[in-house]
Short mmCIF file of C-alpha atoms in Angstrom, two decimals:
data_model
loop_
_atom_site.label_atom_id
_atom_site.label_comp_id
_atom_site.label_asym_id
_atom_site.label_seq_id
_atom_site.Cartn_x
_atom_site.Cartn_y
_atom_site.Cartn_z
CA MET A 1 -0.30 0.01 -0.09
CA GLU A 2 1.29 3.53 -0.78
CA SER A 3 0.66 6.56 1.21
CA ASN A 4 -2.13 8.88 0.61
CA GLU A 5 -4.43 11.48 1.51
CA TYR A 6 -5.66 9.49 4.53
CA ILE A 7 -2.80 7.26 5.46
CA GLN A 8 1.17 8.19 5.49
CA PHE A 9 3.68 5.66 6.12
CA PHE A 10 6.69 6.86 8.02
CA ASP A 11 8.87 5.68 5.26
CA GLY A 12 6.42 6.44 2.65
CA GLY A 13 8.42 9.40 1.08
CA LEU A 14 5.99 11.85 1.58
CA GLU A 15 6.58 15.38 3.13
CA PRO A 16 5.74 15.46 6.58
CA LYS A 17 3.20 18.39 7.43
CA LEU A 18 1.85 19.41 10.77
CA GLU A 19 -1.53 20.25 9.67
CA THR A 20 -1.90 16.52 8.06
CA LEU A 21 0.23 14.39 10.75
CA GLY A 22 -0.04 16.31 13.79
CA GLY A 23 2.91 16.92 15.78
CA LYS A 24 4.00 13.32 16.69
CA GLY A 25 3.39 11.86 13.39
CA ALA A 26 5.28 14.77 11.69
CA SER A 27 7.99 14.07 14.07
CA LEU A 28 8.04 10.16 13.34
CA VAL A 29 8.11 10.75 9.44
CA THR A 30 10.76 13.12 9.59
CA MET A 31 13.06 11.34 12.11
CA THR A 32 12.69 8.02 9.90
CA ALA A 33 13.48 10.39 6.77
CA ALA A 34 16.74 11.58 8.55
CA GLY A 35 17.78 7.97 9.25
CA MET A 36 16.88 7.75 13.12
CA PRO A 37 16.19 4.23 14.41
CA VAL A 38 12.45 4.59 14.61
CA PRO A 39 10.03 1.51 14.85
CA PRO A 40 8.06 1.30 11.69
CA GLY A 41 4.33 2.50 11.29
CA PHE A 42 1.71 4.74 9.67
CA VAL A 43 -0.50 7.80 10.44
CA VAL A 44 -3.94 8.07 9.89
CA THR A 45 -3.96 11.53 8.82
CA THR A 46 -6.07 14.41 9.62
CA ALA A 47 -7.80 14.07 6.65
CA GLU A 48 -9.62 10.85 8.09
CA PHE A 49 -10.52 12.54 11.18
CA ASP A 50 -11.93 15.38 9.11
CA ALA A 51 -14.15 13.05 7.04
CA PHE A 52 -15.37 11.10 9.83
CA MET A 53 -16.30 14.23 11.92
CA ALA A 54 -18.05 15.74 8.51
CA GLU A 55 -19.86 12.57 8.08
CA ALA A 56 -21.10 12.63 11.75
CA GLY A 57 -22.08 16.13 11.59
CA ILE A 58 -21.18 17.17 14.93
CA THR A 59 -18.49 19.70 14.73
CA ARG A 60 -20.54 23.06 14.80
CA HIS A 61 -22.33 21.42 18.15
CA ILE A 62 -19.16 20.91 19.50
CA ASN A 63 -17.70 24.42 18.75
CA GLU A 64 -20.94 25.69 20.32
CA LEU A 65 -20.34 23.64 23.46
CA LEU A 66 -16.72 24.79 23.77
CA GLY A 67 -17.62 28.46 23.04
CA GLY A 68 -18.96 29.61 26.35
CA LEU A 69 -16.79 27.21 28.86
CA ASP A 70 -14.92 28.88 31.68
CA PRO A 71 -11.72 27.11 32.20
CA GLU A 72 -12.03 27.74 36.01
CA ASP A 73 -15.15 25.73 35.87
CA VAL A 74 -13.77 22.17 35.99
CA ALA A 75 -17.09 20.53 36.78
CA GLN A 76 -18.59 21.93 33.44
CA VAL A 77 -15.49 21.39 31.40
CA ASP A 78 -15.72 17.82 32.49
CA LYS A 79 -19.51 17.46 31.73
CA VAL A 80 -18.89 18.80 28.15
CA SER A 81 -15.85 16.74 27.70
CA ALA A 82 -17.49 13.27 28.29
CA ALA A 83 -20.48 14.40 26.32
CA ILE A 84 -18.33 15.14 23.40
CA ARG A 85 -16.35 11.84 23.63
CA GLU A 86 -19.06 9.71 24.13
CA ASP A 87 -20.79 11.52 20.87
CA ILE A 88 -17.40 10.74 18.94
CA CYS A 89 -16.98 7.15 20.04
CA SER A 90 -20.61 6.44 19.39
CA ARG A 91 -20.63 7.32 15.67
CA PRO A 92 -19.77 5.02 13.03
CA VAL A 93 -16.85 5.49 10.68
CA PRO A 94 -17.51 5.84 6.99
CA GLU A 95 -16.64 2.36 5.29
CA ALA A 96 -14.50 3.81 2.68
CA ILE A 97 -11.92 5.42 5.05
CA ARG A 98 -12.24 2.50 7.72
CA ALA A 99 -11.22 0.14 4.76
CA MET A 100 -8.09 2.18 4.07
CA THR A 101 -7.12 1.97 7.73
CA ILE A 102 -7.57 -1.83 7.51
CA GLN A 103 -5.48 -2.07 4.23
CA ALA A 104 -2.74 0.06 6.13
CA TYR A 105 -2.63 -2.06 9.04
CA GLU A 106 -2.14 -5.45 7.15
CA SER A 107 0.70 -3.54 4.91
CA LEU A 108 2.56 -2.91 8.16
CA MET A 109 1.92 -6.40 9.67
CA SER A 110 3.10 -7.93 6.19
CA ARG A 111 6.68 -6.68 7.29
CA PHE A 112 6.85 -8.95 9.83
CA GLU A 113 7.01 -12.97 10.14
CA THR A 114 4.03 -13.03 12.33
CA PRO A 115 1.58 -10.35 13.32
CA VAL A 116 3.11 -7.72 16.14
CA PRO A 117 1.37 -5.74 18.65
CA VAL A 118 1.17 -2.09 18.22
CA ALA A 119 0.81 1.24 19.89
CA VAL A 120 -1.84 3.83 18.74
CA ARG A 121 -1.13 7.21 19.91
CA SER A 122 -2.98 10.52 19.34
CA SER A 123 -1.10 13.18 17.36
CA ALA A 124 -2.82 16.53 17.34
CA THR A 125 -2.23 19.33 15.03
CA ALA A 126 -1.70 21.55 18.08
CA GLU A 127 0.84 19.57 20.18
CA ASP A 128 4.41 19.43 20.28
CA LEU A 129 4.85 23.13 19.03
CA PRO A 130 7.82 24.92 20.04
CA ASP A 131 5.60 27.39 22.28
CA ALA A 132 3.36 24.81 23.53
CA SER A 133 3.20 21.66 25.69
CA PHE A 134 0.39 19.06 25.06
CA ALA A 135 2.29 15.90 26.66
CA GLY A 136 -0.24 13.84 28.22
CA GLN A 137 -3.57 15.50 27.00
CA GLN A 138 -4.52 13.11 24.45
CA ASP A 139 -4.65 9.43 24.55
CA THR A 140 -2.12 6.43 24.00
CA TYR A 141 -2.81 2.99 23.89
CA LEU A 142 -0.20 0.53 24.09
CA TRP A 143 0.15 -3.45 22.97
CA LEU A 144 -2.79 -3.80 20.99
CA GLU A 145 -3.28 -6.85 18.63
CA GLY A 146 -5.78 -7.13 15.79
CA ILE A 147 -7.55 -4.67 13.62
CA LYS A 148 -10.64 -4.58 15.77
CA ALA A 149 -8.67 -3.40 18.83
CA VAL A 150 -6.56 -0.80 16.58
CA THR A 151 -9.70 0.46 14.93
CA GLU A 152 -11.53 0.96 18.06
CA HIS A 153 -8.61 2.85 19.64
CA ILE A 154 -8.10 5.03 16.82
CA ARG A 155 -11.61 6.90 17.69
CA GLN A 156 -10.60 6.93 21.03
CA CYS A 157 -7.70 8.84 20.20
CA TRP A 158 -9.91 11.20 18.08
CA ALA A 159 -12.17 11.61 20.88
CA SER A 160 -9.23 12.29 23.42
CA LEU A 161 -8.91 15.82 21.52
CA TYR A 162 -11.71 16.77 24.02
CA THR A 163 -10.23 15.59 27.22
CA SER A 164 -10.83 18.08 29.86
CA ARG A 165 -7.10 18.51 30.25
CA ALA A 166 -6.80 19.49 26.63
CA ILE A 167 -9.90 21.67 26.69
CA ILE A 168 -8.68 23.82 29.62
CA TYR A 169 -5.02 24.06 28.27
CA ARG A 170 -6.52 25.43 24.92
CA LEU A 171 -8.78 27.76 26.64
CA LYS A 172 -6.03 29.22 28.95
CA ASN A 173 -3.49 29.44 25.95
CA ASN A 174 -6.21 30.96 23.83
CA ILE A 175 -5.70 28.04 21.13
CA PRO A 176 -8.81 28.19 19.21
CA ASP A 177 -10.98 24.86 18.56
CA GLU A 178 -11.95 25.63 14.94
CA GLY A 179 -9.87 24.19 12.62
CA LEU A 180 -8.44 21.85 15.31
CA SER A 181 -7.61 18.34 14.08
CA MET A 182 -6.32 14.77 14.94
CA ALA A 183 -4.15 12.48 13.42
CA VAL A 184 -3.17 9.16 14.99
CA VAL A 185 0.07 7.01 14.88
CA VAL A 186 -0.03 3.33 14.67
CA GLN A 187 3.28 1.99 15.36
CA LYS A 188 5.24 -1.24 15.93
CA MET A 189 5.33 -1.77 19.76
CA VAL A 190 8.80 -2.05 21.16
CA ASN A 191 9.47 -5.08 23.48
CA SER A 192 11.34 -2.59 25.93
CA LYS A 193 13.85 -4.01 28.45
CA VAL A 194 14.72 -0.52 29.47
CA SER A 195 13.17 2.90 28.32
CA GLY A 196 12.96 6.51 29.38
CA VAL A 197 13.47 10.29 28.61
CA ALA A 198 16.56 12.28 27.36
CA ILE A 199 16.33 16.07 27.16
CA THR A 200 19.16 18.11 25.54
CA MET A 201 19.63 20.25 28.39
CA ASP A 202 19.13 20.05 32.28
CA PRO A 203 15.61 20.51 32.67
CA ALA A 204 16.06 21.67 36.43
CA ASN A 205 17.79 25.00 35.23
CA GLY A 206 18.05 25.17 31.80
CA ASP A 207 21.79 24.50 31.16
CA ARG A 208 22.09 23.54 27.47
CA SER A 209 25.62 22.08 27.96
CA LYS A 210 24.11 19.15 29.73
CA ILE A 211 21.83 16.16 28.43
CA THR A 212 19.41 14.37 31.07
CA ILE A 213 18.62 11.14 30.93
CA ASP A 214 15.77 9.28 32.98
CA SER A 215 15.72 5.44 32.74
CA SER A 216 13.96 2.27 34.09
CA TYR A 217 13.27 -1.19 33.28
CA GLY A 218 10.40 -2.01 30.93
CA VAL A 219 8.03 0.00 28.90
CA GLY A 220 8.59 3.87 29.35
CA GLU A 221 4.80 4.78 30.80
CA MET A 222 5.72 4.25 34.22
CA VAL A 223 8.68 6.83 33.99
CA VAL A 224 6.86 9.59 31.88
CA SER A 225 3.91 9.18 34.26
CA GLY A 226 5.68 9.20 37.64
CA GLN A 227 4.87 6.02 38.73
CA VAL A 228 8.43 4.73 39.40
CA THR A 229 11.47 6.86 40.38
CA PRO A 230 13.83 6.37 37.77
CA ASP A 231 17.73 6.67 37.36
CA ASN A 232 19.00 10.04 36.45
CA ILE A 233 21.94 10.49 34.46
CA VAL A 234 23.45 13.99 33.34
CA LEU A 235 26.12 13.94 30.83
CA ASP A 236 28.16 16.81 29.36
CA LYS A 237 27.04 17.45 25.85
CA VAL A 238 30.11 17.63 23.92
CA THR A 239 32.29 15.15 25.77
CA LEU A 240 29.48 12.75 27.16
CA ALA A 241 31.58 12.83 30.31
CA LEU A 242 29.48 11.90 33.38
CA VAL A 243 28.43 14.87 35.37
CA SER A 244 26.26 13.43 37.97
CA GLU A 245 23.69 10.15 38.40
CA HIS A 246 21.02 9.43 40.91
CA LEU A 247 20.07 5.89 41.47
CA GLY A 248 16.17 5.52 41.43
CA ASP A 249 14.04 2.97 43.23
CA LYS A 250 12.49 1.55 39.88
CA HIS A 251 10.43 -0.60 41.95
CA ALA A 252 8.21 -1.99 39.20
CA GLU A 253 8.02 -2.23 35.28
CA LEU A 254 5.65 -2.66 32.46
CA VAL A 255 6.18 -5.86 30.59
CA PRO A 256 4.44 -7.97 27.98
CA ASP A 257 2.67 -11.28 29.27
CA SER A 258 2.05 -13.44 26.28
CA THR A 259 -0.72 -15.36 28.32
CA ALA A 260 -2.69 -12.12 29.15
CA ARG A 261 -1.81 -10.80 25.80
CA ALA A 262 -1.26 -7.37 27.53
CA LEU A 263 1.21 -5.28 29.45
CA VAL A 264 1.48 -5.96 33.05
CA GLU A 265 3.12 -4.26 36.12
CA ARG A 266 5.86 -6.59 37.55
CA GLU A 267 7.93 -5.95 40.71
CA VAL A 268 11.73 -5.67 39.86
CA ASP A 269 14.05 -7.62 42.04
CA ALA A 270 16.27 -5.89 44.66
CA GLU A 271 19.68 -6.89 42.82
CA ARG A 272 18.05 -4.98 39.74
CA ARG A 273 16.67 -1.88 41.49
CA ALA A 274 20.23 -1.57 43.55
CA ARG A 275 22.10 -1.36 39.70
CA ARG A 276 21.64 1.40 37.17
CA SER A 277 19.22 0.25 34.52
CA LEU A 278 21.67 1.70 31.75
CA ASN A 279 25.12 0.91 31.56
CA ASP A 280 27.78 3.53 30.54
CA GLU A 281 27.98 2.57 26.78
CA GLU A 282 24.11 2.46 26.59
CA ALA A 283 23.71 5.79 28.29
CA LYS A 284 26.46 7.30 25.85
CA ALA A 285 24.28 5.77 23.01
CA VAL A 286 21.22 7.42 24.12
CA ALA A 287 22.95 10.90 24.54
CA GLN A 288 24.31 10.83 21.08
CA MET A 289 20.94 9.86 19.59
CA ALA A 290 19.42 12.86 21.46
CA LYS A 291 22.13 14.93 20.21
CA ARG A 292 21.31 14.14 16.54
CA ALA A 293 17.73 15.03 17.03
CA GLU A 294 18.55 18.31 18.55
CA LYS A 295 20.97 18.76 15.70
CA HIS A 296 18.24 17.75 12.98
CA TYR A 297 15.67 20.12 14.63
CA LYS A 298 17.93 22.98 15.55
CA CYS A 299 16.56 23.29 19.10
CA PRO A 300 16.52 21.50 22.43
CA GLN A 301 14.76 18.39 22.20
CA ASP A 302 12.57 15.97 24.64
CA VAL A 303 13.29 12.40 23.48
CA GLU A 304 11.48 9.08 24.36
CA TRP A 305 13.63 6.09 23.69
CA ALA A 306 13.94 2.40 24.47
CA LEU A 307 16.07 -0.71 24.16
CA ASP A 308 14.37 -3.34 22.38
CA ALA A 309 15.02 -6.64 24.06
CA ASP A 310 14.17 -8.56 20.51
CA LEU A 311 17.22 -6.95 18.93
CA PRO A 312 20.88 -7.54 19.71
CA ASP A 313 23.05 -5.20 21.60
CA GLY A 314 24.35 -2.38 19.51
CA GLU A 315 21.23 -2.28 17.48
CA ASN A 316 18.64 -2.26 20.24
CA LEU A 317 18.29 1.64 20.62
CA LEU A 318 15.17 3.04 19.09
CA LEU A 319 13.69 6.71 19.09
CA LEU A 320 10.31 6.66 20.01
CA GLN A 321 9.52 10.54 19.88
CA SER A 322 11.15 13.49 19.65
CA ARG A 323 9.72 16.79 20.43
CA PRO A 324 10.65 20.63 21.47
CA GLU A 325 11.45 21.03 24.87
CA THR A 326 9.38 24.08 25.76
CA VAL A 327 9.89 24.96 29.34
CA HIS A 328 13.40 26.55 29.05
CA SER A 329 14.17 26.40 25.38
CA SER A 330 13.13 30.11 24.83
CA LYS A 331 15.36 31.37 27.70
CA PRO A 332 19.20 31.61 27.58
CA ALA A 333 21.22 28.85 28.94
CA VAL A 334 22.01 29.25 32.71
CA PRO A 335 25.04 26.94 33.47
CA THR A 336 24.94 25.83 37.06
CA ALA A 337 26.72 23.75 39.54
CA THR A 338 26.21 19.91 39.40
CA SER A 339 22.91 18.81 40.53
CA THR A 340 20.81 15.23 40.60
CA GLY A 341 17.74 17.07 38.75
CA GLY A 342 16.30 15.54 35.75
CA TYR A 343 13.16 15.02 33.84
CA ALA A 344 11.12 13.87 37.36
CA ALA A 345 13.15 16.40 39.45
CA ALA A 346 12.47 19.50 37.11
CA PHE A 347 8.65 18.86 38.19
CA GLY A 348 8.85 18.21 41.80
CA ALA A 349 10.58 14.74 42.26
CA THR A 350 13.54 14.82 44.81
CA GLY A 351 15.95 12.58 45.91
CA THR A 352 16.68 11.40 49.69
CA LYS A 353 20.49 10.89 49.82
CA ALA A 354 23.34 12.04 47.87
CA VAL A 355 26.87 10.33 48.11
CA SER A 356 30.10 12.26 46.48
CA THR A 357 32.39 10.36 44.93
CA THR A 358 36.01 11.16 43.51
CA GLY A 359 37.93 9.40 41.11
CA SER A 360 36.92 6.98 38.43
CA THR A 361 34.27 4.77 40.24
CA PRO A 362 32.43 2.44 38.06
CA VAL A 363 28.60 1.88 38.57
CA ALA A 364 27.29 -1.05 39.74
CA GLY A 365 26.35 -3.47 36.85
CA SER A 366 28.42 -1.31 34.41
CA ALA A 367 32.04 -1.38 32.82
CA PRO A 368 34.09 1.91 33.41
CA VAL A 369 34.60 3.63 30.17
CA ALA A 370 37.45 5.77 29.51
CA GLY A 371 36.44 9.57 29.88
CA PHE A 372 32.85 8.72 31.32
CA ALA A 373 33.61 8.97 34.90
CA THR A 374 36.22 11.10 36.21
CA SER A 375 34.57 13.44 39.21
CA SER A 376 30.66 12.68 39.83
CA THR A 377 27.95 12.93 42.16
CA ARG A 378 26.06 9.81 42.95
CA SER A 379 22.62 9.55 44.56
CA THR A 380 21.02 6.84 45.91
CA GLY A 381 17.39 6.31 47.36
CA THR A 382 14.07 6.81 46.43
CA ALA A 383 11.96 9.78 45.44
CA SER A 384 8.43 11.15 45.82
CA SER A 385 6.92 12.64 42.68
CA ALA A 386 4.11 14.58 42.06
CA PHE A 387 4.50 15.02 38.37
CA SER A 388 2.23 13.10 36.19
CA LEU A 389 2.17 13.16 32.38
CA GLY A 390 -0.88 10.87 32.22
CA SER A 391 -1.16 8.31 29.78
CA ILE A 392 1.77 8.62 27.13
CA THR A 393 4.14 6.43 26.17
CA ALA A 394 5.06 4.64 23.75
CA SER A 395 5.58 5.02 23.60
CA LEU A 396 6.26 4.52 24.13
CA LEU A 397 6.56 5.79 25.74
CA LYS A 398 4.24 7.96 26.54
CA PRO A 399 3.89 7.87 25.19
CA SER A 400 3.46 14.42 23.14
CA VAL A 401 1.56 12.75 23.03
#
């Protein structure tokens, strides 16, 4: 199947456009074209969502409901959100566009010896913009098998354009609902043994000379939603030398269960919790990939990544998403003293104990690498985080969204 108005494969060769692919979809197509290691997939474009909404005839009514909303009246926003989402999910999808989605899914499955699980991820036209952060406001669904599950969750992604959180964010930031649309990413699910987030700066203070990595075991949903305290690693962006590290608790992981045919939460044993989830070489590889994304986009990036358990070491690092960092990227860099900050710490997570070490001291479970650890600060213990990005992954980590 070739890419067309309604379906665009990541490697389909068409120009990535925000208005048809949404922020996440456009990024994945762009990164694939740039040669980044992106799991294969396709985007159900905004043209399909727009055709569905036109057939349903509910766009005008939705805009009327949203027009008079007060973002401070959360109860009313919740009521309107629930009504809109139920209306969308109850409407039939026109058979012609449904058939194209089925054909695209079958074409993706034909690339593998046996059918593989996929992630279905929302990709709104207003997300992942340089001056806005929509992380966690729309839905992501992981480890889906079969076309029935995929098509059902595509429609749920469409409906998630009108979550209470997304509605309030748009109202408070004066983002109009007229013309707003939703694409949906369908992507091969990664069998993540380790995953997380890398930001090409220190989000605790905006220092652009650093790369900050949060990592934990299993699928990255537990990292981005704040359900576990991940390891935090800060590297020098130029030399990739270790600046600081914080050993997170990593008490649980999301892993596939072949019997349940779903992701299940599993406790991480004490030995794995006591060592870093990424070894030195893997941390450097994540940092290098994040630097490539930043160089391509020419601005600081927030990157979701995973190590695939089904691929050999050295070939198993995959890029799941890359979006502009929006908190500090418009401000000048502020170099500061070493901290045990990081993705979670920037939003409220705190460590409990710091241990200063001097000299080249290898981390448990990883071999020392020349130039990687010369003088560092290591923290251990658990952290309490109030930060939640909602249902992102992939995504996933996820996961913009």
